[in-house]
Coordinates of C-alpha atoms in Angstrom, one line a residue:
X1 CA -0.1 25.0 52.8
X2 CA -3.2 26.0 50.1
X3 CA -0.8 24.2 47.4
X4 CA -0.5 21.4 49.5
X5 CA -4.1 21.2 50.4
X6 CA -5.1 21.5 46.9
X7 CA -2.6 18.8 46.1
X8 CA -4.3 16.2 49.1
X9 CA -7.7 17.1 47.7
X10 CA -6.8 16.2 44.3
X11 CA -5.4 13.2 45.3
X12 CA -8.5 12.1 46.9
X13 CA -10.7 13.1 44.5
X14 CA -9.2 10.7 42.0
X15 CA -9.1 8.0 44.4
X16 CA -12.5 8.5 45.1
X17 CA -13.1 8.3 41.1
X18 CA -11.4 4.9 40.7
X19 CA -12.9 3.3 43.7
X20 CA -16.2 4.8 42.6
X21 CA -14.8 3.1 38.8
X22 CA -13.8 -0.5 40.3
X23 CA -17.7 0.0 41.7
X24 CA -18.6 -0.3 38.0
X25 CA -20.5 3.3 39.0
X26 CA -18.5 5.7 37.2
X27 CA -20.4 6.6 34.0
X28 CA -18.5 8.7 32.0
X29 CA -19.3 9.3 27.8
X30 CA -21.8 6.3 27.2
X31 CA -20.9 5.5 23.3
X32 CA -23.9 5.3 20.7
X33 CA -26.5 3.0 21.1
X34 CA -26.9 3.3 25.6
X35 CA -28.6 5.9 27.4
X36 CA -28.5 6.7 31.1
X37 CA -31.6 6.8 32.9
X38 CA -32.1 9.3 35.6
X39 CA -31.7 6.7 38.2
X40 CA -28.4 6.0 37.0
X41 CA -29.2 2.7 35.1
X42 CA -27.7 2.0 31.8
X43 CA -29.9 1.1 28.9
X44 CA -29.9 0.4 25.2
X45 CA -31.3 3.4 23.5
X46 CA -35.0 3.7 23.2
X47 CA -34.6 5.1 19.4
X48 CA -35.6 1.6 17.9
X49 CA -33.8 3.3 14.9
X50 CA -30.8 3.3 16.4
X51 CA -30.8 0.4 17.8
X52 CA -31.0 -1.3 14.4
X53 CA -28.4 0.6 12.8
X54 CA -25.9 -0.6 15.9
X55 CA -26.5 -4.1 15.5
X56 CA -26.4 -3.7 11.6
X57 CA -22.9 -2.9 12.1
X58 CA -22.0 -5.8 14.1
X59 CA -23.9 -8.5 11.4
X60 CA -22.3 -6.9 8.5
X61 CA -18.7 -7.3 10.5
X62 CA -19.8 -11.1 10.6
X63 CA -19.9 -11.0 6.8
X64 CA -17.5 -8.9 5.6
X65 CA -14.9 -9.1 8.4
X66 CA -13.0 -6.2 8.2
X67 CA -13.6 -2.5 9.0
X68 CA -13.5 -0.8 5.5
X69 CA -15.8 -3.9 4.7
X70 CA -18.5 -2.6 6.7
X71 CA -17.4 1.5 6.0
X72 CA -18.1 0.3 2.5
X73 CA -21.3 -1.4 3.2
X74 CA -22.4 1.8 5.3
X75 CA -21.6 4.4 2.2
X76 CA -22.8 2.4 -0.4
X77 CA -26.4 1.8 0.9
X78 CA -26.1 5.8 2.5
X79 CA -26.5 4.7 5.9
X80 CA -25.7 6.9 8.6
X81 CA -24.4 6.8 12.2
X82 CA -26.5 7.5 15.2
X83 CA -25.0 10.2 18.1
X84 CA -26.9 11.9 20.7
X85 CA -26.2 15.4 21.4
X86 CA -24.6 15.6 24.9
X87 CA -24.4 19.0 25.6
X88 CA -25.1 22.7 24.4
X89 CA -28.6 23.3 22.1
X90 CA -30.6 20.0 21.9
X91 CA -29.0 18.0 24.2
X92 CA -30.3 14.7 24.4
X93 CA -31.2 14.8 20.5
X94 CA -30.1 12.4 17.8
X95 CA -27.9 13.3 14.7
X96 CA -27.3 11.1 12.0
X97 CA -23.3 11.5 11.2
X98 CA -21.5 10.3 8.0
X99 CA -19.9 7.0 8.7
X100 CA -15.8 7.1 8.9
X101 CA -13.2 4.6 9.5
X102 CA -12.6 5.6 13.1
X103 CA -15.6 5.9 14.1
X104 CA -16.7 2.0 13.1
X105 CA -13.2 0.6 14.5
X106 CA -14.5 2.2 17.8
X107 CA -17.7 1.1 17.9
X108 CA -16.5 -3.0 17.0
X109 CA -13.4 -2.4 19.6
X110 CA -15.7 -0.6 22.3
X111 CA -16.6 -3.7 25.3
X112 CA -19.9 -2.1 26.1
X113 CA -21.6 -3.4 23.3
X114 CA -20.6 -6.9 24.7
X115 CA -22.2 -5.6 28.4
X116 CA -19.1 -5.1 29.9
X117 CA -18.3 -2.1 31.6
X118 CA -14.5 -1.0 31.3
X119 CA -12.4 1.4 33.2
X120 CA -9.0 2.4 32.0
X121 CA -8.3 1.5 28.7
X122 CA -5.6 4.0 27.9
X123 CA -2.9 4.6 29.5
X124 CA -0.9 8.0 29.6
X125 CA 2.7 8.2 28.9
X126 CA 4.0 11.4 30.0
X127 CA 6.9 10.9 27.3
X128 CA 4.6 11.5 24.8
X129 CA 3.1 14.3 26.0
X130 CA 2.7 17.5 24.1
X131 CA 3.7 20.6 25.7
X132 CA 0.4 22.6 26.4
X133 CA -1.9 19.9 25.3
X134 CA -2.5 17.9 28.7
X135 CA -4.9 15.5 27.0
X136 CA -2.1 13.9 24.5
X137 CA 0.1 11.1 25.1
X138 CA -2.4 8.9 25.9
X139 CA -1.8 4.8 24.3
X140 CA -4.7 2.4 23.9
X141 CA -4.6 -1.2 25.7
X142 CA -5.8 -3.6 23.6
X143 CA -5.7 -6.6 25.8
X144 CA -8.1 -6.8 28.5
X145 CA -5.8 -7.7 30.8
X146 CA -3.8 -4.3 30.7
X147 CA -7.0 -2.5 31.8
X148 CA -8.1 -1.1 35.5
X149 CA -11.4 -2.3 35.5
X150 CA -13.7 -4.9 33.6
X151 CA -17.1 -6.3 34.7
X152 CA -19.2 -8.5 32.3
X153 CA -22.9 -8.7 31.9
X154 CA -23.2 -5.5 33.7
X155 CA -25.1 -3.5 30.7
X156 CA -27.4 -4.9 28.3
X157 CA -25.6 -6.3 25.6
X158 CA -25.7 -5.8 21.3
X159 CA -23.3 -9.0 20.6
X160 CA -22.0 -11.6 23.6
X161 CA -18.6 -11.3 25.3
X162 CA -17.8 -14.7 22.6
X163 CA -18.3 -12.3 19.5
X164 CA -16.8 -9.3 21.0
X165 CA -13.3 -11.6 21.7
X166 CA -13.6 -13.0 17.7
X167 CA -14.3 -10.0 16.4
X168 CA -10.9 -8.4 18.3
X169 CA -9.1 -11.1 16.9
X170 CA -10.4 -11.0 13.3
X171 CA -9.3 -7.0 13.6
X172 CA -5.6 -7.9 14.9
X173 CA -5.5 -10.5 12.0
X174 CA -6.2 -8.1 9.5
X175 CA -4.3 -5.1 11.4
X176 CA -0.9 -4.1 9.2
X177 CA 1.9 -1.7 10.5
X178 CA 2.7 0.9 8.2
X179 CA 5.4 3.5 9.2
X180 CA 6.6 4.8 5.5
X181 CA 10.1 3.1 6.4
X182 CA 11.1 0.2 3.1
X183 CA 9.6 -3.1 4.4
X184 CA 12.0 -5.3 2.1
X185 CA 10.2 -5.0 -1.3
X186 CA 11.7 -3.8 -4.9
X187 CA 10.1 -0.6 -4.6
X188 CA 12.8 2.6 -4.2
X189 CA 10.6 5.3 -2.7
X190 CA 7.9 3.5 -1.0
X191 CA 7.3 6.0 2.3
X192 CA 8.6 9.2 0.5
X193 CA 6.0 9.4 -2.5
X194 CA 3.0 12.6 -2.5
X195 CA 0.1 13.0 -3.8
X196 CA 0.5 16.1 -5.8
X197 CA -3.6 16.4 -5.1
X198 CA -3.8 16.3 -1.5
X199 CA -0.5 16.3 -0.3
X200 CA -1.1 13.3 1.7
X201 CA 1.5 10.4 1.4
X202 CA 0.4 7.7 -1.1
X203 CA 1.0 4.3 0.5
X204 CA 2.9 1.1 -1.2
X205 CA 1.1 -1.8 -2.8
X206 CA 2.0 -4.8 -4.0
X207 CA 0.0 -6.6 -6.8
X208 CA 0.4 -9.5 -9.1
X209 CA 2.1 -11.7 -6.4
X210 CA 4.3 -9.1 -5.6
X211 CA 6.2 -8.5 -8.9
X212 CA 4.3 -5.1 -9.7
X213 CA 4.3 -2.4 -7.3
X214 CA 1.8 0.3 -7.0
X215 CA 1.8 4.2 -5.6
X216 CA -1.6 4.8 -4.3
X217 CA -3.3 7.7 -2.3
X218 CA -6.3 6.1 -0.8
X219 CA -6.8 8.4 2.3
X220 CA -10.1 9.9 1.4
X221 CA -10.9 5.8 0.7
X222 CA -9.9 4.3 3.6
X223 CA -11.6 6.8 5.7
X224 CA -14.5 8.0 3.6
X225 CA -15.1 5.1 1.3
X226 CA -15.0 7.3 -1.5
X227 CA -13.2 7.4 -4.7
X228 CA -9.2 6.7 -5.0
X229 CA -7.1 10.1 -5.4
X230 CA -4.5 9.2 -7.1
X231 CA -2.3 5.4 -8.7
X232 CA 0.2 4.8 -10.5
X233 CA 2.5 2.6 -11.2
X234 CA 6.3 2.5 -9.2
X235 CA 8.4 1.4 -12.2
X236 CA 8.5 4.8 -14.0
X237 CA 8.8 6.7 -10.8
X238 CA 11.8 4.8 -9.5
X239 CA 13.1 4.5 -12.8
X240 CA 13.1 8.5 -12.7
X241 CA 14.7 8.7 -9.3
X242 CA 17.1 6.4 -9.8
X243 CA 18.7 8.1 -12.6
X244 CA 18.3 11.2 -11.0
X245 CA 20.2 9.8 -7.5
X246 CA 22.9 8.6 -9.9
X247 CA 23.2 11.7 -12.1
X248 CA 23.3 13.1 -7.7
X249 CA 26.5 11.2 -6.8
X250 CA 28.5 10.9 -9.8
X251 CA 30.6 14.2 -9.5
X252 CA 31.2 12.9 -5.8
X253 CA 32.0 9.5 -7.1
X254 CA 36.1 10.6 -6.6
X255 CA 35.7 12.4 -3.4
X256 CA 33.6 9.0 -2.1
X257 CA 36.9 7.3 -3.0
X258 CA 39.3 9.2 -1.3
X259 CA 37.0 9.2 1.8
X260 CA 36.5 5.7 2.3
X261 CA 39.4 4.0 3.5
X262 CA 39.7 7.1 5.9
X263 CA 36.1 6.3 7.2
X264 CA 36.9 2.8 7.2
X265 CA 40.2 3.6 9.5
X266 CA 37.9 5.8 11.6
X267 CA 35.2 3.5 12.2
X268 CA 37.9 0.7 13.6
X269 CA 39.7 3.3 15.4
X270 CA 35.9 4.1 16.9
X271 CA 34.8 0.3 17.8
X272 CA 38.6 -0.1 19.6
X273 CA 37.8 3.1 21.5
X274 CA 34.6 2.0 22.7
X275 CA 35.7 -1.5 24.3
X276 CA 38.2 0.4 25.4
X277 CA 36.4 2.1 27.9
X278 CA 33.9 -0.6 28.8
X279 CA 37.0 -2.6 29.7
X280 CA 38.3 0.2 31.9
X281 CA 34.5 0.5 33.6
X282 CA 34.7 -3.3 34.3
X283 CA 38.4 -3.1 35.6
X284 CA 37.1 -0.2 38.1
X285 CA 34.3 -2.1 39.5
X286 CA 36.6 -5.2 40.0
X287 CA 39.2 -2.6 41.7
X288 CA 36.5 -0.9 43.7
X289 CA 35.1 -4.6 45.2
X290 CA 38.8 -5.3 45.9
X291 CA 39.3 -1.8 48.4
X292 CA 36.1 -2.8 49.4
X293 CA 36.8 -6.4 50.6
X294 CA 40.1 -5.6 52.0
X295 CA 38.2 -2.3 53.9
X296 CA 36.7 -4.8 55.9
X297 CA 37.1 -6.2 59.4
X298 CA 38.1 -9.9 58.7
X299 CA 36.3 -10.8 61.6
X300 CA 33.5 -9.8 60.5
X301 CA 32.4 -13.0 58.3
X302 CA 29.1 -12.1 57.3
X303 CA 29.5 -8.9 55.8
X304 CA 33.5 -10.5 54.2
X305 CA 31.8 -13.2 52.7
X306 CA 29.0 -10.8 50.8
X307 CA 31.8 -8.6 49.5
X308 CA 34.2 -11.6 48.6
X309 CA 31.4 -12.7 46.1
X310 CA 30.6 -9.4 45.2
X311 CA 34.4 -9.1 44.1
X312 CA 34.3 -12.2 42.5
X313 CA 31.4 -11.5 40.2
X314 CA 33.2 -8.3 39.3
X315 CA 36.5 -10.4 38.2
X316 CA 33.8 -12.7 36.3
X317 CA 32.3 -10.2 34.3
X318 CA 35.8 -8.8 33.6
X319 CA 37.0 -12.0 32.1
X320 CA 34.1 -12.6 30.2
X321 CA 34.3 -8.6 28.4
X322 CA 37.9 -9.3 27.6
X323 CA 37.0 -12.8 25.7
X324 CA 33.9 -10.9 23.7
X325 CA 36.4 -8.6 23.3
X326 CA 39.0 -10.8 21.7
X327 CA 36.3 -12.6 19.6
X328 CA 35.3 -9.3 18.0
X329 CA 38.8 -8.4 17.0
X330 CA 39.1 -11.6 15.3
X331 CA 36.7 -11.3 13.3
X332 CA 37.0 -7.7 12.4
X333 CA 38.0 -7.2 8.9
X334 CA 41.8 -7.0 7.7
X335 CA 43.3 -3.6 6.5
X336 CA 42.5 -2.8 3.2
X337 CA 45.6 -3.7 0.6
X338 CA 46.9 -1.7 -2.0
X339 CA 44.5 -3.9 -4.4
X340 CA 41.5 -3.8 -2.7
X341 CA 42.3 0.1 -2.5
X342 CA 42.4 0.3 -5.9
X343 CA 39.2 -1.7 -6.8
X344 CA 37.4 1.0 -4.5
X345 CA 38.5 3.6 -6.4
X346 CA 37.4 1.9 -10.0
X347 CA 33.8 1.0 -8.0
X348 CA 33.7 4.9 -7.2
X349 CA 34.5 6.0 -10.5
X350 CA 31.7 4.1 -12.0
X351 CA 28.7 4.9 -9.8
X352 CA 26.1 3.2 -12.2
X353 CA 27.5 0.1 -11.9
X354 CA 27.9 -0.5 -8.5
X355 CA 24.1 0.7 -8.3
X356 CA 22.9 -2.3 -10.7
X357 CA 25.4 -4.9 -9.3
X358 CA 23.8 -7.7 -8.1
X359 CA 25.3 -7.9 -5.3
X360 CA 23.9 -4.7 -3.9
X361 CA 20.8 -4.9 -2.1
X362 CA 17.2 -3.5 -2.8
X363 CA 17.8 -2.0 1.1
X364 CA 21.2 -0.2 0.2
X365 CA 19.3 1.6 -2.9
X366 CA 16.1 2.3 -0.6
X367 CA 18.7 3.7 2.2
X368 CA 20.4 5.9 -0.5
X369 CA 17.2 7.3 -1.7
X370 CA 16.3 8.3 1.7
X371 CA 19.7 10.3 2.3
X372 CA 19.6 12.3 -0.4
X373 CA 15.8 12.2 -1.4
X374 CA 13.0 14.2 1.0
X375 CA 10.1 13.4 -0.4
X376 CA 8.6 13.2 -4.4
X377 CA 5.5 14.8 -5.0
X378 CA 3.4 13.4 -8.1
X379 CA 0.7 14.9 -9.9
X380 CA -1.1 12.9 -12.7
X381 CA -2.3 14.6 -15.8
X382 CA -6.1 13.3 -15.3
X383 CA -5.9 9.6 -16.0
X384 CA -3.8 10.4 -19.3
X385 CA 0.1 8.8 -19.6
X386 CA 1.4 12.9 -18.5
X387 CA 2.8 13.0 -15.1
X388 CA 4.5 15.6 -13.0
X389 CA 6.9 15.2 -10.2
X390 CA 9.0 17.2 -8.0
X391 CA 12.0 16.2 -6.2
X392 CA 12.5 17.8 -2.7
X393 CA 16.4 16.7 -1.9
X394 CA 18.2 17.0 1.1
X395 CA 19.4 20.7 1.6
X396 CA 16.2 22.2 0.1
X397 CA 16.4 22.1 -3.3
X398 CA 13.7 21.0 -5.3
X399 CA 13.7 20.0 -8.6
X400 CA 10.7 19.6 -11.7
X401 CA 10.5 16.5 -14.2
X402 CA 7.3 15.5 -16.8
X403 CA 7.4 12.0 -17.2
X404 CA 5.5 9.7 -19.5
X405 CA 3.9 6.5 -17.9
X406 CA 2.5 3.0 -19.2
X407 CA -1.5 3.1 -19.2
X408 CA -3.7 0.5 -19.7
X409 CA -5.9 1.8 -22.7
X410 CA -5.9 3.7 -25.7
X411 CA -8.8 6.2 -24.5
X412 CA -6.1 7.7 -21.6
X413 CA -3.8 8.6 -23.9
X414 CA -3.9 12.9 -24.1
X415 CA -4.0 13.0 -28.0
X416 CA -5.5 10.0 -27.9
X417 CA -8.5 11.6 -30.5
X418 CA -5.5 13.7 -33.3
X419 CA -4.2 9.7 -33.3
X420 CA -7.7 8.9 -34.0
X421 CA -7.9 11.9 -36.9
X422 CA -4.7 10.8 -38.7
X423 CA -6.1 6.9 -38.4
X424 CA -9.2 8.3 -40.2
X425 CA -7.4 10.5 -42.7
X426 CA -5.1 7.9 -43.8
X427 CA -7.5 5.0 -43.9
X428 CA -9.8 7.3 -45.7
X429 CA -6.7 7.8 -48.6
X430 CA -6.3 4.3 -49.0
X431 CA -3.3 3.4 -46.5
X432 CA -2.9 -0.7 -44.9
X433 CA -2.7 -1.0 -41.1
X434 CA 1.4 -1.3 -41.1
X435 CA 1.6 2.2 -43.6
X436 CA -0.8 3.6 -41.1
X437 CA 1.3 2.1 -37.9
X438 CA 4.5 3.5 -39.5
X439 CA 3.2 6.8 -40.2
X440 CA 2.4 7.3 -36.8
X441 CA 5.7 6.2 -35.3
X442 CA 7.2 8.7 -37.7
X443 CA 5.2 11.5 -36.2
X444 CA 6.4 10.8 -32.5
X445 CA 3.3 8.9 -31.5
X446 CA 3.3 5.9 -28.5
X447 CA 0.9 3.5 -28.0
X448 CA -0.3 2.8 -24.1
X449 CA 2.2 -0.4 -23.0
X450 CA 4.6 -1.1 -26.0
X451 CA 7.3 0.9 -27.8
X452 CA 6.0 1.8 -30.9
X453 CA 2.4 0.8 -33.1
X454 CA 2.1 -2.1 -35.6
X455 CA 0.1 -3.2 -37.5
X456 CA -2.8 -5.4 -35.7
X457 CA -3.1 -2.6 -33.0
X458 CA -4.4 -0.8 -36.2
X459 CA -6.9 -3.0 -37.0
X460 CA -8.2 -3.8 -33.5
X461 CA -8.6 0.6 -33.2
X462 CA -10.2 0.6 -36.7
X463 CA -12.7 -2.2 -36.1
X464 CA -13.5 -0.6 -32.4
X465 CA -14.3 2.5 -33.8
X466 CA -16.4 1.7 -36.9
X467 CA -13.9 2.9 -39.3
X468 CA -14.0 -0.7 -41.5
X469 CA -17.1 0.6 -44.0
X470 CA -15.7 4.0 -45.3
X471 CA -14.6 4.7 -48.4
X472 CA -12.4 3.9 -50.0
X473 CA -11.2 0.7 -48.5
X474 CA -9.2 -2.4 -49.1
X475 CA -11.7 -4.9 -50.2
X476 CA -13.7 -2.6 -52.4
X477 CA -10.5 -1.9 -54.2
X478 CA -9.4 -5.6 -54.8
X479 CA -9.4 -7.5 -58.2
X480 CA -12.4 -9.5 -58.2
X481 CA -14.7 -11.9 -60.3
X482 CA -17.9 -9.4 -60.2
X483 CA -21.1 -11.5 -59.1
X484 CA -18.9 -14.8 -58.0
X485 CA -16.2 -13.1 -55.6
X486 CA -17.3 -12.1 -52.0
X487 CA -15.2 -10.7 -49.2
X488 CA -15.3 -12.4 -46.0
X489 CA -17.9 -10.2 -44.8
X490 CA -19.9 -9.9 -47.5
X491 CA -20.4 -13.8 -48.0
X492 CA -21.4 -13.8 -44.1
X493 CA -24.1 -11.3 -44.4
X494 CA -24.8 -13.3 -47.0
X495 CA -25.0 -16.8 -45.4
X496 CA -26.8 -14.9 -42.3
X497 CA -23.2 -16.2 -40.0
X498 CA -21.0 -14.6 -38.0
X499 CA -17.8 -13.7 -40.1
X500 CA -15.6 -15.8 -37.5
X501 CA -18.1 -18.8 -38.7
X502 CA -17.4 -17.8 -42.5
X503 CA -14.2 -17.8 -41.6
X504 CA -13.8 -21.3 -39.7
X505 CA -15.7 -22.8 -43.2
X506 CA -13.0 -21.4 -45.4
X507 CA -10.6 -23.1 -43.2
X508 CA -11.8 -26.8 -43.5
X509 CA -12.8 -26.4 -46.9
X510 CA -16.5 -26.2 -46.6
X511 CA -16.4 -22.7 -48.4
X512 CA -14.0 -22.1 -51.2
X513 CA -12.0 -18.5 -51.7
X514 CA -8.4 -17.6 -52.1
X515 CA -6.2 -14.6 -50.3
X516 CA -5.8 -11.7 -52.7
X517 CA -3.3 -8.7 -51.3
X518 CA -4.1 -4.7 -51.9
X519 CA -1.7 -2.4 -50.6
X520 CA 0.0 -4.7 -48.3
X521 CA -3.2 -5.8 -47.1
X522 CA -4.2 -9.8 -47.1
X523 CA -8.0 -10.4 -48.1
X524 CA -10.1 -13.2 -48.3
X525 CA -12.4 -13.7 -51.5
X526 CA -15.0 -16.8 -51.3
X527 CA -16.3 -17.6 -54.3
X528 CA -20.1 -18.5 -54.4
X529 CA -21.8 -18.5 -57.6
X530 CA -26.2 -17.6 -56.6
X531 CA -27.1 -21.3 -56.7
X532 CA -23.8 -22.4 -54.6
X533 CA -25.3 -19.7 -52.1
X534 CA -29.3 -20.9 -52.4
X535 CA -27.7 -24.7 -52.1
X536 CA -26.0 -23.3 -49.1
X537 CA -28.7 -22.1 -47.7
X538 CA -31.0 -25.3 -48.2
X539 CA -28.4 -27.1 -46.2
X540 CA -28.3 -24.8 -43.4
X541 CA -32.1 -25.0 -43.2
X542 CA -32.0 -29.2 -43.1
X543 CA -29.6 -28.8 -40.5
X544 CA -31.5 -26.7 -38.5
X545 CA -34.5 -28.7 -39.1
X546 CA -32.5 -32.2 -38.2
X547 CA -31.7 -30.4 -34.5
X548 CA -35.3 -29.4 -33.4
X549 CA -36.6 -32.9 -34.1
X550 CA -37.8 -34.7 -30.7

């Protein structure tokens, strides 16, 4: 009886709560921005602080329209979040909290900031319920019309009900459903990649209209606004896993063969089973409306007729399951032949192939990945072209690769300053770019995107780095007329031009020189006698004069 009187009160009590609720009374956890007075009337914080940083968040979701817009906007001008203490030591105080991605979706989702108050905008699901945590399992509503209770223009308002409704639009707009399942792109491992940092799982991006692809962990981003973990690119990764699922299934590749016209015979022999017994269900409801109709007393009509159709329906559905039955044995596949047996086997044999066939589908690769593959755990070097990664396979065992990737610049590159040494050393003994290029690809080095270094990569490092004025170089050792032969640079700083400009003269013809070669080198020597030059200049002068006339 105490259980049962418990019970009763408990029901009454939250009766009384949703009655009180559909009132618009029931004042439970004001968000930031309202205060209760102690006559039980709402209003908008008296902080006038706080009331500006509130309605700063709403004008900068006008701008920016999107959440990690205004997140951004938040860290990068260090702007805080109000929050009144609610309870323990300085209750009723203000703290300013670092601004987070959940706590800015809540406050541009939350309908008191329009004036409306709200009752029941989650709903639990006991299915989802976690065993000794009674507060889980809760799901948010995000249409109004799912919730208990909604009153407009009760509370004093930040934005209008119009603004709130656009702004939960623009959100759902720019709302996209990530489960770490394959979503259809060329990427192999998108949903089972790790940071190697964090641990958290890097998400899958798609740049350059989709053709490249793009591991990123931007957790500590999205939520903080702060700086990117970890990114890499997908090719080398994939690359990696790929030969490593293949090197996987190759010993297999003849026990795959032998197995698959037995799983083949077992999956038909599983499909005929299965309408097997919904065809015996639908002949024992037709038999059990049949005892059911003749059970009856024929003079009594009105309950005859109800089972006569009953019994009818029953026969229906019974002829309709036979005829789906029928059309799905037709078009079930034929038995395998002796030929098409033997082409499995030579598909089997030659694993590698049948993974690069065009005929096989980005989804069968992604679903292959996923059966033998765990998770991958990657680890950059720094921003360097070194990367780690670890394989966690199905069955627990975990394996260790080093990989090189593609970067963008020179300056990532981990020996990037011994290549800069050995560019020095030889330049300094005399070698051209290609002797320099080829002497590096002897000793093992890369360059960041291509294969191997040539020669204009040389030049482009040496003029980047201020290595074109040592000693000794090309042009100083290059037959010349002494006193009437310039280099290219040298006649510029002469003229007082850019060396492109010097350049673009030798071209048409207004200055005259000839290409001399040193050490596999090509030079250009203008000749310009001291007149030619002072003639030069005179011109240059006239024509300057000739533009600044009115």
């Amino acid at each position: 009886m105490s259980e049962a009187e418990l019970h009763i009160l408990k029901g009454r009590m939250h009766e009384g709560r949703r009655a009180k609720a559909a009132r618009g009374e029931l004042v439970i956890g004001l968000p930031r921005g309202y205060v209760q007075r102690p006559s039980g009337e709402v209003a908008l914080d008296p902080d006038e602080g706080v009331r500006s940083v509130i309605r700063l968040v709403f004008d900068i979701f006008e701008r920016r329209r999107s959440i990690r817009g205004v997140l951004t906007y938040l860290v990068d001008h260090a702007i805080a979040l109000p929050d009144r203490v609610r309870s323990g030591p300085g209750k009723g105080e203000i703290r300013w909290n670092r601004p987070n991605h959940a706590t800015v979706a809540d406050m541009l989702r939350h309908p008191a900031y329009a004036g409306a108050y709200v009752y029941g905008r989650r709903r639990m699901e006991r299915r989802a319920q976690l065993p000794g945590k009674p507060h889980s399992g809760r799901r948010f509503i995000r249409g109004p019309e799912g919730w208990s209770v909604l009153h407009r223009d009760c509370w004093p308002a930040y934005i209008d009900w119009q603004t709130y409704t656009r702004n939960q639009d623009q959100m759902a707009a720019n709302r996209a459903k990530h489960d770490g399942v394959p979503r259809g792109g060329p990427a192999l491992l998108g949903g089972l990649v790790h940071c190697g940092r964090c641990g958290r799982r890097m998400v899958l991006a798609y740049h350059n209209n989709g053709r490249e692809a793009r591991y990123q962990c931007c957790q500590e981003a999205v939520t903080f606004a702060g700086p990117r973990c970890q990114s890499l690119s997908a090719a080398p990764v994939d690359e990696l896993a790929a030969r490593l699922i293949l090197a996987a299934l190759t010993p297999s590749a003849l026990e795959v063969s032998l197995q698959l016209a037995e799983d083949l015979e077992l999956e038909r022999a599983e499909r005929r089973r299965h309408w097997a017994e919904r065809l015996e269900r639908a002949r024992y409801e037709t038999a059990l409306a049949r005892r059911r109709y003749e059970a009856v007393d024929p003079e009594m009509r009105l309950v005859a007729r109800t089972l006569e159709r009953e019994w009818e329906a029953a026969l229906a559905a019974e002829e309709a399951l036979g005829a789906e039955q029928a059309r799905e044995l037709a078009r079930e596949p034929a038995r395998l032949g002796p030929e098409e047996c033997r082409a499995i086997h030579r598909l089997a044999e030659d694993i590698p192939a049948l993974w690069h066939a065009s005929a096989t589908a980005q989804k069968d690769r992604q679903a292959i990945a996923r059966l033998v593959l765990e998770r991958v755990v990657v680890r950059l070097d720094g921003a360097s072209e070194h990367l780690q990664v670890t394989c966690e396979w199905a069955g627990g065992m975990r394996t260790h690769h080093a990989l090189i990737r593609p970067v963008r610049r020179f300056e990532q590159l981990r020996g990037f300053d011994q290549i800069l040494a050995t560019i020095r050393d030889l330049r300094g003994q005399g070698y051209s770019a290609t002797a320099i290029a080829e002497a590096l690809n002897g000793a093992g080095w890369h360059p960041p995107k291509r294969a191997a270094f040539e020669a204009g990569m040389i030049q482009r490092l040496l003029f980047r780095h201020h290595m074109t004025g040592e000693k000794p170089i090309w042009s100083q050792a290059v037959p010349r007329q002494p006193g009437a032969e310039w280099t290219l640079h040298e006649a510029a700083e002469r003229l007082g031009v850019h060396r492109h400009t010097a350049y673009h003269w030798v071209r048409r013809g207004r200055l005259h020189g000839r290409l001399a070669t040193q050490g596999g080198q090509h030079i250009w020597l203008v000749t310009m006698s001291e007149n030619e030059l002072d003639q030069f200049r005179a011109a240059m002068r006239g024509t300057s004069r000739s533009r600044n006339l009115p």
